[in-house]
Short mmCIF file of C-alpha atoms in Angstrom, two decimals:
data_model
loop_
_atom_site.label_atom_id
_atom_site.label_comp_id
_atom_site.label_asym_id
_atom_site.label_seq_id
_atom_site.Cartn_x
_atom_site.Cartn_y
_atom_site.Cartn_z
CA UNK A 1131 -16.47 -18.17 16.89
CA UNK A 1132 -16.85 -14.40 16.79
CA UNK A 1133 -20.43 -13.23 16.51
CA UNK A 1134 -21.81 -10.01 15.14
CA UNK A 1135 -21.99 -8.67 18.68
CA UNK A 1136 -18.31 -9.48 19.24
CA UNK A 1137 -17.34 -7.68 16.04
CA UNK A 1138 -19.51 -4.73 17.04
CA UNK A 1139 -17.87 -4.54 20.47
CA UNK A 1140 -14.39 -4.73 18.94
CA UNK A 1141 -15.34 -2.06 16.41
CA UNK A 1142 -16.65 0.21 19.16
CA UNK A 1143 -13.45 -0.20 21.20
CA UNK A 1144 -11.19 0.52 18.22
CA UNK A 1145 -13.31 3.42 17.00
CA UNK A 1146 -13.22 4.99 20.45
CA UNK A 1147 -9.46 4.39 20.59
CA UNK A 1148 -8.99 6.02 17.19
CA UNK A 1149 -11.15 8.99 18.17
CA UNK A 1150 -9.24 9.33 21.45
CA UNK A 1151 -5.91 9.35 19.60
CA UNK A 1152 -7.16 11.97 17.15
CA UNK A 1153 -8.54 14.17 19.93
CA UNK A 1154 -5.32 13.91 21.95
CA UNK A 1155 -3.33 14.82 18.85
CA UNK A 1156 -5.61 17.75 18.06
CA UNK A 1157 -5.00 19.14 21.56
CA UNK A 1158 -1.27 18.40 21.73
CA UNK A 1159 -0.54 20.09 18.41
CA UNK A 1160 -2.00 23.36 19.71
CA UNK A 1161 0.43 23.58 22.63
CA UNK A 1162 3.44 25.87 22.01
CA UNK A 1163 5.78 23.42 23.72
CA UNK A 1164 5.00 20.79 21.05
CA UNK A 1165 5.15 23.12 18.06
CA UNK A 1166 8.48 21.80 16.78
CA UNK A 1167 7.28 18.21 17.10
CA UNK A 1168 4.15 18.57 14.97
CA UNK A 1169 5.37 21.21 12.48
CA UNK A 1170 9.07 20.37 11.91
CA UNK A 1171 8.89 20.65 8.13
CA UNK A 1172 7.62 24.23 8.33
CA UNK A 1173 10.46 25.12 10.70
CA UNK A 1174 13.07 23.57 8.42
CA UNK A 1175 11.70 25.49 5.45
CA UNK A 1176 11.73 28.71 7.45
CA UNK A 1177 7.97 29.19 7.09
CA UNK A 1178 7.14 28.93 10.78
CA UNK A 1179 8.67 30.47 13.90
CA UNK A 1180 8.30 29.96 17.62
CA UNK A 1181 4.89 31.19 18.86
CA UNK A 1182 5.30 34.33 20.97
CA UNK A 1183 3.15 34.56 24.09
CA UNK A 1184 3.25 36.84 27.08
CA UNK A 1185 3.60 35.04 30.39
CA UNK A 1186 5.51 31.97 31.46
CA UNK A 1187 2.50 29.65 31.39
CA UNK A 1188 1.54 30.56 27.83
CA UNK A 1189 4.97 29.51 26.57
CA UNK A 1190 4.04 25.92 27.37
CA UNK A 1191 0.23 25.76 27.26
CA UNK A 1192 -2.14 27.40 24.79
CA UNK A 1193 -4.68 29.33 26.89
CA UNK A 1194 -6.50 30.85 23.92
CA UNK A 1195 -9.93 29.20 23.97
CA UNK A 1196 -10.65 30.29 20.39
CA UNK A 1197 -7.98 27.97 19.00
CA UNK A 1198 -9.74 24.99 20.59
CA UNK A 1199 -12.96 25.75 18.73
CA UNK A 1200 -11.48 24.53 15.46
CA UNK A 1201 -9.09 22.01 16.98
CA UNK A 1202 -10.15 19.51 14.31
CA UNK A 1203 -9.32 21.94 11.53
CA UNK A 1204 -6.22 19.94 10.63
CA UNK A 1205 -8.40 17.42 8.74
CA UNK A 1206 -9.83 19.82 6.12
CA UNK A 1207 -6.46 21.58 6.01
CA UNK A 1208 -4.78 18.31 5.11
CA UNK A 1209 -7.27 17.65 2.31
CA UNK A 1210 -7.36 21.22 1.02
CA UNK A 1211 -3.83 21.38 -0.41
CA UNK A 1212 -3.99 20.51 -4.15
CA UNK A 1213 -1.74 17.80 -5.49
CA UNK A 1214 0.60 20.08 -7.53
CA UNK A 1215 1.23 22.15 -4.42
CA UNK A 1216 1.75 18.96 -2.42
CA UNK A 1217 4.39 17.82 -4.93
CA UNK A 1218 6.17 21.15 -4.61
CA UNK A 1219 5.92 21.12 -0.82
CA UNK A 1220 6.61 17.49 0.09
CA UNK A 1221 8.10 16.05 -3.09
CA UNK A 1222 6.95 13.68 -5.80
CA UNK A 1223 7.65 10.57 -3.71
CA UNK A 1224 5.25 11.69 -0.99
CA UNK A 1225 2.53 12.52 -3.50
CA UNK A 1226 2.85 9.14 -5.23
CA UNK A 1227 2.88 7.38 -1.86
CA UNK A 1228 -0.42 9.04 -0.93
CA UNK A 1229 -1.92 8.00 -4.25
CA UNK A 1230 -1.53 4.37 -3.14
CA UNK A 1231 -4.25 4.96 -0.56
CA UNK A 1232 -6.38 6.64 -3.22
CA UNK A 1233 -5.90 3.57 -5.41
CA UNK A 1234 -7.26 1.48 -2.56
CA UNK A 1235 -10.35 3.66 -2.36
CA UNK A 1236 -10.83 3.65 -6.14
CA UNK A 1237 -10.59 -0.13 -6.24
CA UNK A 1238 -12.60 -1.11 -3.19
CA UNK A 1239 -15.45 1.44 -3.18
CA UNK A 1240 -17.06 -0.02 -6.37
CA UNK A 1241 -16.12 -3.55 -5.30
CA UNK A 1242 -17.80 -3.05 -1.93
CA UNK A 1243 -20.94 -1.64 -3.55
CA UNK A 1244 -21.40 -4.52 -6.00
CA UNK A 1245 -20.38 -7.15 -3.45
CA UNK A 1246 -23.06 -5.99 -1.01
CA UNK A 1247 -25.61 -5.46 -3.78
CA UNK A 1248 -25.13 -8.87 -5.43
CA UNK A 1249 -23.07 -11.33 -3.40
CA UNK A 1250 -24.39 -10.62 0.10
CA UNK A 1251 -28.05 -11.31 -0.86
CA UNK A 1252 -26.96 -14.43 -2.74
CA UNK A 1253 -25.11 -15.73 0.32
CA UNK A 1254 -27.64 -14.64 2.94
CA UNK A 1255 -30.69 -16.18 1.29
CA UNK A 1256 -29.26 -19.69 1.41
CA UNK A 1257 -29.42 -22.10 4.35
CA UNK A 1258 -26.42 -24.39 3.94
CA UNK A 1259 -24.79 -23.56 7.27
CA UNK A 1260 -28.05 -23.96 9.17
CA UNK A 1261 -28.40 -27.50 7.85
CA UNK A 1262 -24.75 -28.45 8.48
CA UNK A 1263 -22.94 -29.54 11.64
CA UNK A 1264 -20.37 -26.73 11.42
CA UNK A 1265 -20.42 -24.14 14.18
CA UNK A 1266 -21.08 -20.74 12.58
CA UNK A 1267 -22.17 -17.21 13.40
CA UNK A 1268 -24.47 -14.74 11.69
CA UNK A 1269 -21.46 -13.17 9.92
CA UNK A 1270 -20.63 -16.48 8.27
CA UNK A 1271 -24.05 -16.52 6.61
CA UNK A 1272 -22.84 -13.55 4.53
CA UNK A 1273 -19.91 -15.57 3.17
CA UNK A 1274 -19.54 -18.10 0.40
CA UNK A 1275 -19.62 -20.84 3.07
CA UNK A 1276 -23.40 -20.56 3.03
CA UNK A 1277 -23.57 -21.77 -0.60
CA UNK A 1278 -23.98 -25.56 -1.07
CA UNK A 1279 -21.63 -27.64 -3.16
CA UNK A 1280 -22.58 -27.59 -6.87
CA UNK A 1281 -25.06 -24.73 -6.52
CA UNK A 1282 -25.78 -22.47 -9.51
CA UNK A 1283 -25.33 -19.51 -7.17
CA UNK A 1284 -21.57 -19.93 -7.58
CA UNK A 1285 -21.94 -18.32 -11.01
CA UNK A 1286 -22.52 -15.00 -9.25
CA UNK A 1287 -19.25 -15.37 -7.35
CA UNK A 1288 -17.37 -16.44 -10.48
CA UNK A 1289 -18.64 -13.53 -12.55
CA UNK A 1290 -17.94 -11.03 -9.78
CA UNK A 1291 -14.43 -12.46 -9.29
CA UNK A 1292 -13.64 -11.76 -12.95
CA UNK A 1293 -15.30 -8.34 -12.75
CA UNK A 1294 -13.33 -7.37 -9.64
CA UNK A 1295 -10.09 -8.57 -11.28
CA UNK A 1296 -10.68 -6.58 -14.47
CA UNK A 1297 -11.61 -3.47 -12.47
CA UNK A 1298 -8.47 -3.76 -10.34
CA UNK A 1299 -6.26 -4.13 -13.40
CA UNK A 1300 -7.97 -1.17 -15.09
CA UNK A 1301 -7.46 1.09 -12.06
CA UNK A 1302 -3.82 0.04 -11.76
CA UNK A 1303 -3.23 0.73 -15.46
CA UNK A 1304 -4.73 4.21 -15.23
CA UNK A 1305 -2.82 4.98 -12.05
CA UNK A 1306 0.48 3.86 -13.58
CA UNK A 1307 -0.19 6.18 -16.51
CA UNK A 1308 -0.99 9.02 -14.11
CA UNK A 1309 2.13 8.44 -12.02
CA UNK A 1310 4.31 8.25 -15.14
CA UNK A 1311 2.79 11.52 -16.35
CA UNK A 1312 3.42 13.12 -12.94
CA UNK A 1313 7.04 12.00 -13.02
CA UNK A 1314 7.64 13.36 -16.53
CA UNK A 1315 5.97 16.65 -15.61
CA UNK A 1316 8.04 16.86 -12.43
CA UNK A 1317 11.30 16.28 -14.30
CA UNK A 1318 10.32 18.75 -17.03
CA UNK A 1319 9.34 21.50 -14.59
CA UNK A 1320 12.18 20.89 -12.16
CA UNK A 1321 14.83 23.59 -12.14
CA UNK A 1322 18.30 22.83 -13.36
CA UNK A 1323 20.56 21.32 -10.72
CA UNK A 1324 24.33 20.85 -10.90
CA UNK A 1325 24.08 17.11 -10.30
CA UNK A 1326 22.03 16.73 -13.51
CA UNK A 1327 25.03 17.90 -15.54
CA UNK A 1328 27.81 16.33 -13.46
CA UNK A 1329 29.45 12.93 -13.18
CA UNK A 1330 31.81 11.59 -10.54
CA UNK A 1331 35.08 10.27 -11.96
CA UNK A 1332 37.13 7.95 -9.76
CA UNK A 1333 40.43 6.09 -9.98
CA UNK A 1334 42.14 8.65 -12.18
CA UNK A 1335 45.55 7.15 -13.11
CA UNK A 1336 48.62 9.14 -11.99
CA UNK A 1337 50.77 10.91 -14.57
CA UNK A 1338 54.30 12.13 -13.78
CA UNK A 1339 54.02 14.98 -16.27
CA UNK A 1340 50.60 16.36 -15.28
CA UNK A 1341 48.68 17.07 -12.11
CA UNK A 1342 45.33 15.41 -11.44
CA UNK A 1343 43.48 18.57 -12.45
CA UNK A 1344 45.41 18.95 -15.71
CA UNK A 1345 45.04 15.26 -16.48
CA UNK A 1346 41.25 15.32 -15.98
CA UNK A 1347 40.87 18.42 -18.13
CA UNK A 1348 43.04 17.00 -20.91
CA UNK A 1349 41.28 13.62 -20.87
CA UNK A 1350 37.76 15.02 -21.20
CA UNK A 1351 38.73 17.67 -23.73
CA UNK A 1352 40.02 14.86 -25.92
CA UNK A 1353 37.23 12.31 -25.35
CA UNK A 1354 34.23 14.67 -24.88
CA UNK A 1355 35.22 17.83 -26.73
CA UNK A 1356 31.68 18.94 -27.57
CA UNK A 1357 30.14 18.51 -24.12
CA UNK A 1358 32.87 19.02 -21.51
CA UNK A 1359 32.46 22.22 -19.48
CA UNK A 1360 34.57 22.21 -16.30
CA UNK A 1361 35.72 20.05 -13.40
CA UNK A 1362 36.55 20.12 -9.71
CA UNK A 1363 39.08 17.71 -8.24
CA UNK A 1364 38.33 16.00 -4.94
CA UNK A 1365 40.52 16.99 -2.00
CA UNK A 1366 41.01 15.21 1.30
CA UNK A 1367 39.55 17.86 3.59
CA UNK A 1368 38.54 15.55 6.43
CA UNK A 1369 40.83 17.30 8.91
CA UNK A 1370 39.40 20.67 7.88
CA UNK A 1371 35.87 19.31 8.30
CA UNK A 1372 36.70 18.18 11.84
CA UNK A 1373 38.05 21.64 12.68
CA UNK A 1374 34.90 23.28 11.31
CA UNK A 1375 32.68 20.93 13.30
CA UNK A 1376 34.67 21.51 16.47
CA UNK A 1377 34.46 25.28 16.02
CA UNK A 1378 30.67 24.98 15.64
CA UNK A 1379 30.52 23.10 18.93
CA UNK A 1380 32.61 25.75 20.65
CA UNK A 1381 30.40 28.48 19.20
CA UNK A 1382 27.35 26.68 20.55
CA UNK A 1383 28.91 26.47 24.03
CA UNK A 1384 29.81 30.15 23.84
CA UNK A 1385 26.20 31.05 23.00
CA UNK A 1386 25.00 28.94 25.91
CA UNK A 1387 27.33 30.61 28.41
CA UNK A 1388 26.46 34.06 27.11
CA UNK A 1389 22.76 33.31 27.59
CA UNK A 1390 23.55 31.99 31.05
CA UNK A 1391 25.43 35.19 31.89
CA UNK A 1392 22.60 37.37 30.55
CA UNK A 1393 20.14 35.64 32.88
CA UNK A 1394 22.44 36.15 35.88
CA UNK A 1395 24.85 39.09 35.26
CA UNK A 1396 26.07 38.99 38.84
CA UNK A 1397 27.95 35.73 38.29
CA UNK A 1398 30.10 34.90 35.27
CA UNK A 1399 30.02 31.23 34.19
CA UNK A 1400 33.18 29.19 34.73
CA UNK A 1401 34.51 25.80 33.71
CA UNK A 1402 37.57 23.59 34.18
CA UNK A 1403 40.05 23.15 31.36
CA UNK A 1404 40.47 19.38 31.83
CA UNK A 1405 38.71 16.51 30.09
CA UNK A 1406 34.97 17.27 29.71
CA UNK A 1407 35.43 20.08 32.22
CA UNK A 1408 35.77 17.60 35.09
CA UNK A 1409 39.18 18.72 36.36
CA UNK A 1410 41.92 21.23 35.70
CA UNK A 1411 42.26 24.94 36.15
CA UNK A 1412 38.99 26.85 36.57
CA UNK A 1413 38.65 29.64 34.00
CA UNK A 1414 36.02 32.05 32.73
CA UNK A 1415 33.81 30.10 30.28
CA UNK A 1416 33.09 33.01 27.92
CA UNK A 1417 36.76 33.94 27.62
CA UNK A 1418 37.77 30.28 27.27
CA UNK A 1419 35.39 29.51 24.41
CA UNK A 1420 36.18 32.83 22.71
CA UNK A 1421 39.88 32.00 22.70
CA UNK A 1422 39.17 28.44 21.52
CA UNK A 1423 37.10 29.74 18.61
CA UNK A 1424 39.88 32.13 17.61
CA UNK A 1425 42.45 29.33 17.78
CA UNK A 1426 40.32 26.97 15.70
CA UNK A 1427 39.62 29.71 13.16
CA UNK A 1428 43.35 30.23 12.67
CA UNK A 1429 43.88 26.49 12.30
CA UNK A 1430 41.11 26.37 9.70
CA UNK A 1431 42.75 29.10 7.66
CA UNK A 1432 46.11 27.33 7.84
CA UNK A 1433 44.61 23.95 6.93
CA UNK A 1434 42.70 25.49 4.03
CA UNK A 1435 45.92 27.00 2.67
CA UNK A 1436 47.71 23.66 2.96
CA UNK A 1437 44.94 21.97 0.98
CA UNK A 1438 45.17 24.58 -1.76
CA UNK A 1439 48.95 24.46 -2.11
CA UNK A 1440 49.91 20.86 -1.35
CA UNK A 1441 49.33 18.11 -3.92
CA UNK A 1442 49.22 15.34 -1.29
CA UNK A 1443 45.66 16.38 -0.39
CA UNK A 1444 44.42 15.87 -3.97
CA UNK A 1445 42.64 12.57 -4.50
CA UNK A 1446 42.44 10.64 -7.82
CA UNK A 1447 38.80 11.66 -8.28
CA UNK A 1448 36.92 14.63 -9.68
CA UNK A 1449 33.46 16.03 -10.37
CA UNK A 1450 33.20 16.73 -14.10
CA UNK A 1451 30.44 19.01 -15.40
CA UNK A 1452 29.06 18.98 -18.95
CA UNK A 1453 27.20 21.51 -21.06
CA UNK A 1454 24.14 19.27 -21.52
CA UNK A 1455 22.37 16.49 -19.67
CA UNK A 1456 22.94 14.31 -22.70
CA UNK A 1457 26.70 14.66 -22.43
CA UNK A 1458 26.61 13.81 -18.72
CA UNK A 1459 24.37 10.80 -19.35
CA UNK A 1460 26.65 9.41 -22.07
CA UNK A 1461 29.73 9.82 -19.90
CA UNK A 1462 28.12 8.33 -16.79
CA UNK A 1463 26.90 5.20 -18.58
CA UNK A 1464 29.87 4.33 -20.80
CA UNK A 1465 33.32 2.87 -20.23
CA UNK A 1466 35.97 5.52 -20.81
CA UNK A 1467 39.09 3.40 -21.47
CA UNK A 1468 40.09 -0.14 -22.37
CA UNK A 1469 41.06 -0.74 -18.75
CA UNK A 1470 37.73 -1.14 -16.90
CA UNK A 1471 39.31 -0.24 -13.55
CA UNK A 1472 40.45 3.27 -14.60
CA UNK A 1473 38.44 6.44 -15.20
CA UNK A 1474 35.32 5.01 -13.54
CA UNK A 1475 32.32 7.28 -14.07
CA UNK A 1476 28.91 7.43 -12.40
CA UNK A 1477 26.16 9.97 -11.90
CA UNK A 1478 27.14 12.59 -9.35
CA UNK A 1479 24.75 12.55 -6.38
CA UNK A 1480 23.28 15.67 -4.86
CA UNK A 1481 25.70 17.41 -2.49
CA UNK A 1482 23.40 16.52 0.41
CA UNK A 1483 23.72 12.82 -0.46
CA UNK A 1484 27.53 12.75 -0.50
CA UNK A 1485 29.32 11.34 2.52
CA UNK A 1486 32.39 13.50 2.06
CA UNK A 1487 34.57 11.60 4.54
CA UNK A 1488 34.39 8.45 2.42
CA UNK A 1489 34.96 10.32 -0.82
CA UNK A 1490 38.62 10.71 0.14
CA UNK A 1491 39.11 6.93 0.46
CA UNK A 1492 41.10 5.56 -2.52
CA UNK A 1493 39.26 3.22 -4.85
CA UNK A 1494 41.57 0.30 -4.02
CA UNK A 1495 40.84 0.65 -0.31
CA UNK A 1496 37.11 0.77 -1.03
CA UNK A 1497 37.40 -2.48 -2.98
CA UNK A 1498 39.33 -4.08 -0.12
CA UNK A 1499 36.67 -2.93 2.35
CA UNK A 1500 33.91 -4.43 0.21
CA UNK A 1501 35.82 -7.71 0.09
CA UNK A 1502 36.34 -7.72 3.86
CA UNK A 1503 32.64 -7.06 4.47
CA UNK A 1504 31.67 -9.84 2.05
CA UNK A 1505 34.00 -12.32 3.77
CA UNK A 1506 32.79 -11.26 7.22
CA UNK A 1507 29.18 -11.65 6.12
CA UNK A 1508 29.92 -15.14 4.77
CA UNK A 1509 31.53 -16.30 8.02
CA UNK A 1510 28.78 -14.69 10.09
CA UNK A 1511 26.18 -16.59 8.09
CA UNK A 1512 28.20 -19.81 8.15
CA UNK A 1513 28.91 -19.85 11.89
CA UNK A 1514 25.37 -18.78 12.65
CA UNK A 1515 24.38 -22.28 11.58
CA UNK A 1516 26.15 -23.71 14.64
CA UNK A 1517 23.61 -22.49 17.23
CA UNK A 1518 20.84 -23.27 14.76
CA UNK A 1519 22.12 -26.84 14.42
CA UNK A 1520 22.29 -27.14 18.21
CA UNK A 1521 18.70 -26.01 18.58
CA UNK A 1522 17.60 -28.34 15.78
CA UNK A 1523 19.34 -31.23 17.53
CA UNK A 1524 17.07 -30.64 20.50
CA UNK A 1525 14.12 -31.01 18.15
CA UNK A 1526 14.99 -34.70 17.97
CA UNK A 1527 13.32 -36.70 20.74
CA UNK A 1528 16.49 -38.55 21.66
CA UNK A 1529 18.43 -35.29 21.80
CA UNK A 1530 15.90 -33.75 24.16
CA UNK A 1531 15.93 -36.82 26.40
CA UNK A 1532 19.73 -36.71 26.58
CA UNK A 1533 19.84 -32.98 27.31
CA UNK A 1534 16.88 -33.01 29.72
CA UNK A 1535 16.43 -36.52 31.20
CA UNK A 1536 13.61 -35.48 33.54
CA UNK A 1537 11.34 -34.91 30.51
CA UNK A 1538 11.42 -38.58 29.43
CA UNK A 1539 8.12 -39.66 31.14
CA UNK A 1540 6.27 -36.60 29.84
CA UNK A 1541 7.48 -37.25 26.27
CA UNK A 1542 6.39 -40.90 26.45
CA UNK A 1543 2.95 -39.85 27.69
CA UNK A 1544 2.51 -37.32 24.88
CA UNK A 1545 3.59 -39.73 22.17
CA UNK A 1546 1.36 -42.51 23.44
CA UNK A 1547 -1.58 -40.13 22.95
CA UNK A 1548 -0.25 -39.22 19.49
CA UNK A 1549 -0.10 -42.93 18.62
CA UNK A 1550 -3.78 -43.42 19.41
CA UNK A 1551 -4.62 -40.35 17.31
CA UNK A 1552 -2.64 -41.78 14.39
CA UNK A 1553 -4.57 -45.05 14.63
CA UNK A 1554 -7.83 -43.12 14.56
CA UNK A 1555 -6.82 -41.09 11.53
CA UNK A 1556 -5.68 -44.22 9.70
CA UNK A 1557 -9.05 -45.84 10.30
CA UNK A 1558 -10.80 -42.74 9.02
CA UNK A 1559 -8.62 -42.65 5.91
CA UNK A 1560 -11.14 -44.32 3.56
CA UNK A 1561 -13.59 -41.41 4.06
CA UNK A 1562 -14.45 -39.60 0.81
CA UNK A 1563 -12.04 -36.81 -0.15
CA UNK A 1564 -14.93 -34.58 -1.18
CA UNK A 1565 -16.10 -34.46 2.44
CA UNK A 1566 -12.77 -32.99 3.66
CA UNK A 1567 -12.62 -30.57 0.74
CA UNK A 1568 -16.15 -29.42 1.50
CA UNK A 1569 -15.30 -28.86 5.16
CA UNK A 1570 -12.20 -26.84 4.27
CA UNK A 1571 -14.11 -24.83 1.70
CA UNK A 1572 -16.73 -23.95 4.30
CA UNK A 1573 -14.26 -23.21 7.10
CA UNK A 1574 -11.73 -20.95 5.36
CA UNK A 1575 -14.19 -18.11 4.56
CA UNK A 1576 -15.35 -18.25 8.17
CA UNK A 1577 -11.86 -17.16 9.34
CA UNK A 1578 -12.49 -13.64 8.05
CA UNK A 1579 -13.45 -12.52 11.56
CA UNK A 1580 -9.80 -12.80 12.60
CA UNK A 1581 -8.69 -10.47 9.79
CA UNK A 1582 -11.56 -8.10 10.54
CA UNK A 1583 -10.31 -7.79 14.11
CA UNK A 1584 -6.75 -7.35 12.87
CA UNK A 1585 -7.80 -4.57 10.48
CA UNK A 1586 -9.61 -2.71 13.24
CA UNK A 1587 -6.66 -2.93 15.64
CA UNK A 1588 -3.84 -2.26 13.20
CA UNK A 1589 -5.60 -0.28 10.48
CA UNK A 1590 -7.93 1.86 12.57
CA UNK A 1591 -6.46 2.41 16.02
CA UNK A 1592 -2.89 1.84 14.81
CA UNK A 1593 -3.06 4.43 12.04
CA UNK A 1594 -4.82 6.92 14.30
CA UNK A 1595 -2.15 6.37 16.94
CA UNK A 1596 0.60 6.99 14.39
CA UNK A 1597 -0.46 10.63 14.04
CA UNK A 1598 0.44 11.24 17.69
CA UNK A 1599 4.14 10.83 16.83
CA UNK A 1600 4.58 9.54 20.35
CA UNK A 1601 8.21 8.44 19.94
CA UNK A 1602 9.45 11.77 18.42
CA UNK A 1603 7.39 13.64 21.03
CA UNK A 1604 9.04 11.84 23.96
CA UNK A 1605 12.54 12.01 22.45
CA UNK A 1606 12.21 15.72 21.69
CA UNK A 1607 11.17 16.60 25.23
CA UNK A 1608 13.89 14.40 26.72
CA UNK A 1609 16.46 16.18 24.56
CA UNK A 1610 14.90 19.50 25.47
CA UNK A 1611 15.36 18.76 29.17
CA UNK A 1612 18.81 17.15 29.19
CA UNK A 1613 20.66 18.18 26.00
CA UNK A 1614 19.28 21.45 24.65
CA UNK A 1615 21.33 24.49 25.65
CA UNK A 1616 20.73 26.91 22.76
CA UNK A 1617 18.26 27.48 19.94
CA UNK A 1618 20.58 25.59 17.61
CA UNK A 1619 20.34 22.55 19.88
CA UNK A 1620 16.57 22.91 19.90
CA UNK A 1621 16.50 22.92 16.10
CA UNK A 1622 18.65 19.80 15.96
CA UNK A 1623 16.36 18.10 18.49
CA UNK A 1624 13.55 18.20 15.93
CA UNK A 1625 12.98 14.96 14.06
CA UNK A 1626 10.89 15.33 10.89
CA UNK A 1627 11.17 11.60 10.35
CA UNK A 1628 10.36 9.92 7.07
CA UNK A 1629 7.51 8.13 5.36
CA UNK A 1630 8.80 4.77 6.53
CA UNK A 1631 8.10 3.23 3.14
CA UNK A 1632 9.91 0.01 4.06
CA UNK A 1633 7.35 -0.75 6.79
CA UNK A 1634 4.18 0.98 5.60
CA UNK A 1635 4.21 -0.35 2.03
CA UNK A 1636 4.08 -4.05 3.07
CA UNK A 1637 1.19 -3.12 5.36
CA UNK A 1638 -0.66 -1.61 2.40
CA UNK A 1639 0.03 -4.72 0.32
CA UNK A 1640 -1.46 -6.88 3.08
CA UNK A 1641 -4.68 -4.87 3.05
CA UNK A 1642 -4.89 -5.04 -0.73
CA UNK A 1643 -4.39 -8.80 -0.51
CA UNK A 1644 -7.05 -9.25 2.16
CA UNK A 1645 -9.52 -7.09 0.28
CA UNK A 1646 -9.08 -8.83 -3.06
CA UNK A 1647 -9.09 -12.34 -1.57
CA UNK A 1648 -12.14 -11.86 0.62
CA UNK A 1649 -14.09 -9.62 -1.78
CA UNK A 1650 -15.83 -12.67 -3.23
CA UNK A 1651 -15.37 -15.06 -0.31
CA UNK A 1652 -16.53 -12.84 2.59
CA UNK A 1653 -17.69 -9.39 1.41
CA UNK A 1654 -18.43 -8.35 5.00
CA UNK A 1655 -14.69 -7.58 5.40
CA UNK A 1656 -14.65 -4.88 2.69
CA UNK A 1657 -16.11 -1.93 4.68
CA UNK A 1658 -13.34 -2.34 7.25
CA UNK A 1659 -10.78 -2.11 4.43
CA UNK A 1660 -12.43 1.08 3.17
CA UNK A 1661 -12.24 2.70 6.60
CA UNK A 1662 -8.52 1.90 6.74
CA UNK A 1663 -7.73 3.43 3.35
CA UNK A 1664 -9.81 6.54 4.04
CA UNK A 1665 -8.38 7.14 7.52
CA UNK A 1666 -4.81 6.37 6.43
CA UNK A 1667 -5.09 8.78 3.49
CA UNK A 1668 -6.13 11.67 5.76
CA UNK A 1669 -3.54 10.86 8.44
CA UNK A 1670 -0.57 10.38 6.12
CA UNK A 1671 -1.51 13.38 4.00
CA UNK A 1672 -1.31 15.50 7.12
CA UNK A 1673 1.96 13.84 8.11
CA UNK A 1674 3.54 14.56 4.73
CA UNK A 1675 2.43 18.18 4.79
CA UNK A 1676 3.48 19.10 8.33
CA UNK A 1677 5.96 16.49 9.53
CA UNK A 1678 7.81 14.57 6.83
#
């Protein structure tokens, strides 16, 4: 049973760990070599450049002592940015995500105050645990376990449970209204984007008398005469995209070899023309990549002309733009013809969200692929039951004895002990049910020490350690050593990351659950919840401003 001293020792260890993580981060972020790791968003937005320092050492280590004086300045900087500016800088999703931590503070600060002002004295001033045979600690005297069965003091817990519930619902209602208002304001103030006026049309039926472009224009002029504006047919430009990507790679290698030659003008870089430069004729690298870029550029021009002139590259799909958002919304959400498999419309995604290689796949092939994946998933799930059934067969005593005969005497010894326990429980069966219920009711609140320890490890030290971005830091420097050849490679080595909503949101829900469940049962847990929400708000606000 954890005592107050044990909790204090665990708190001290986790507080020191959190402080150590924050101090290490505050020092690492000041080093020029880590600048792209801790400020990737500013680099991507073009608002930050590589720090310029004279001397080789200062390119890696910050030797300016004045910058270390305010090495903790990132905390007030993270809190100083107003919410409208945060929405503009990091997006509405990030701002709403951060408000979840504010909701936690708004809910649990008043709950903690009233729980310690009312419930803790009510629990502490009773002596039920001292007169019982249950092993307890001083922390358990602050819980509802210290209230005797049938005591009038339970009215305080009942009233506070209703009060905490109403307060939580009120805060959630107000926050939902605030978030809805933020969303409407964001949509109203957002600049016009092409995807807001555009729909993607797929499975356009062929017509022997008209081209795909003429057919799309004629169809929408007839069916949406008041809203149709223009269209752009989809072309299969996958080969052209590969040529463009290959030319970019060659240009990057050319830049690398030119930099290499500038550092050592006495020796021109060379390479072999074979696979991966491992064998073949040795040639001048700069001349080789220059000729390759020229060749690929000519192939790009030729491929682009073929796409423009040949109809075989045109796919039965098009992006159709409308004069108003209303026209686009009506078209995207309605069936266009009697045949539900033709003229399929949906909202056009942003250009950054389009996987252009798959856009050239015909609709029939996409349907076949979905069917194949569904069948494969079914058989994977079905045949996965075979090893599960084998393992479950070992759960049977006879199955284990057949598979592992040497375990037979041990199993018999264990089950003989279980038999005596069963006899004892059967004899104790006539005991009053109220006695077992009372024991459970006293014991469950006393398990709060486990969750307190969990909150300190995961919610204090874990959140503080997250700000280090240890994984992106290591990966960036490994790429910088083994893969980076040019500044373009260094830019691509940056990893802004993401909020990780799929993992962090369940964590937040767990802390909300623990706080609301134990608010009345064991109020001593609430301050640890508050520290988590406060620390997480500061850390993730900084992460959303500088990193994600």
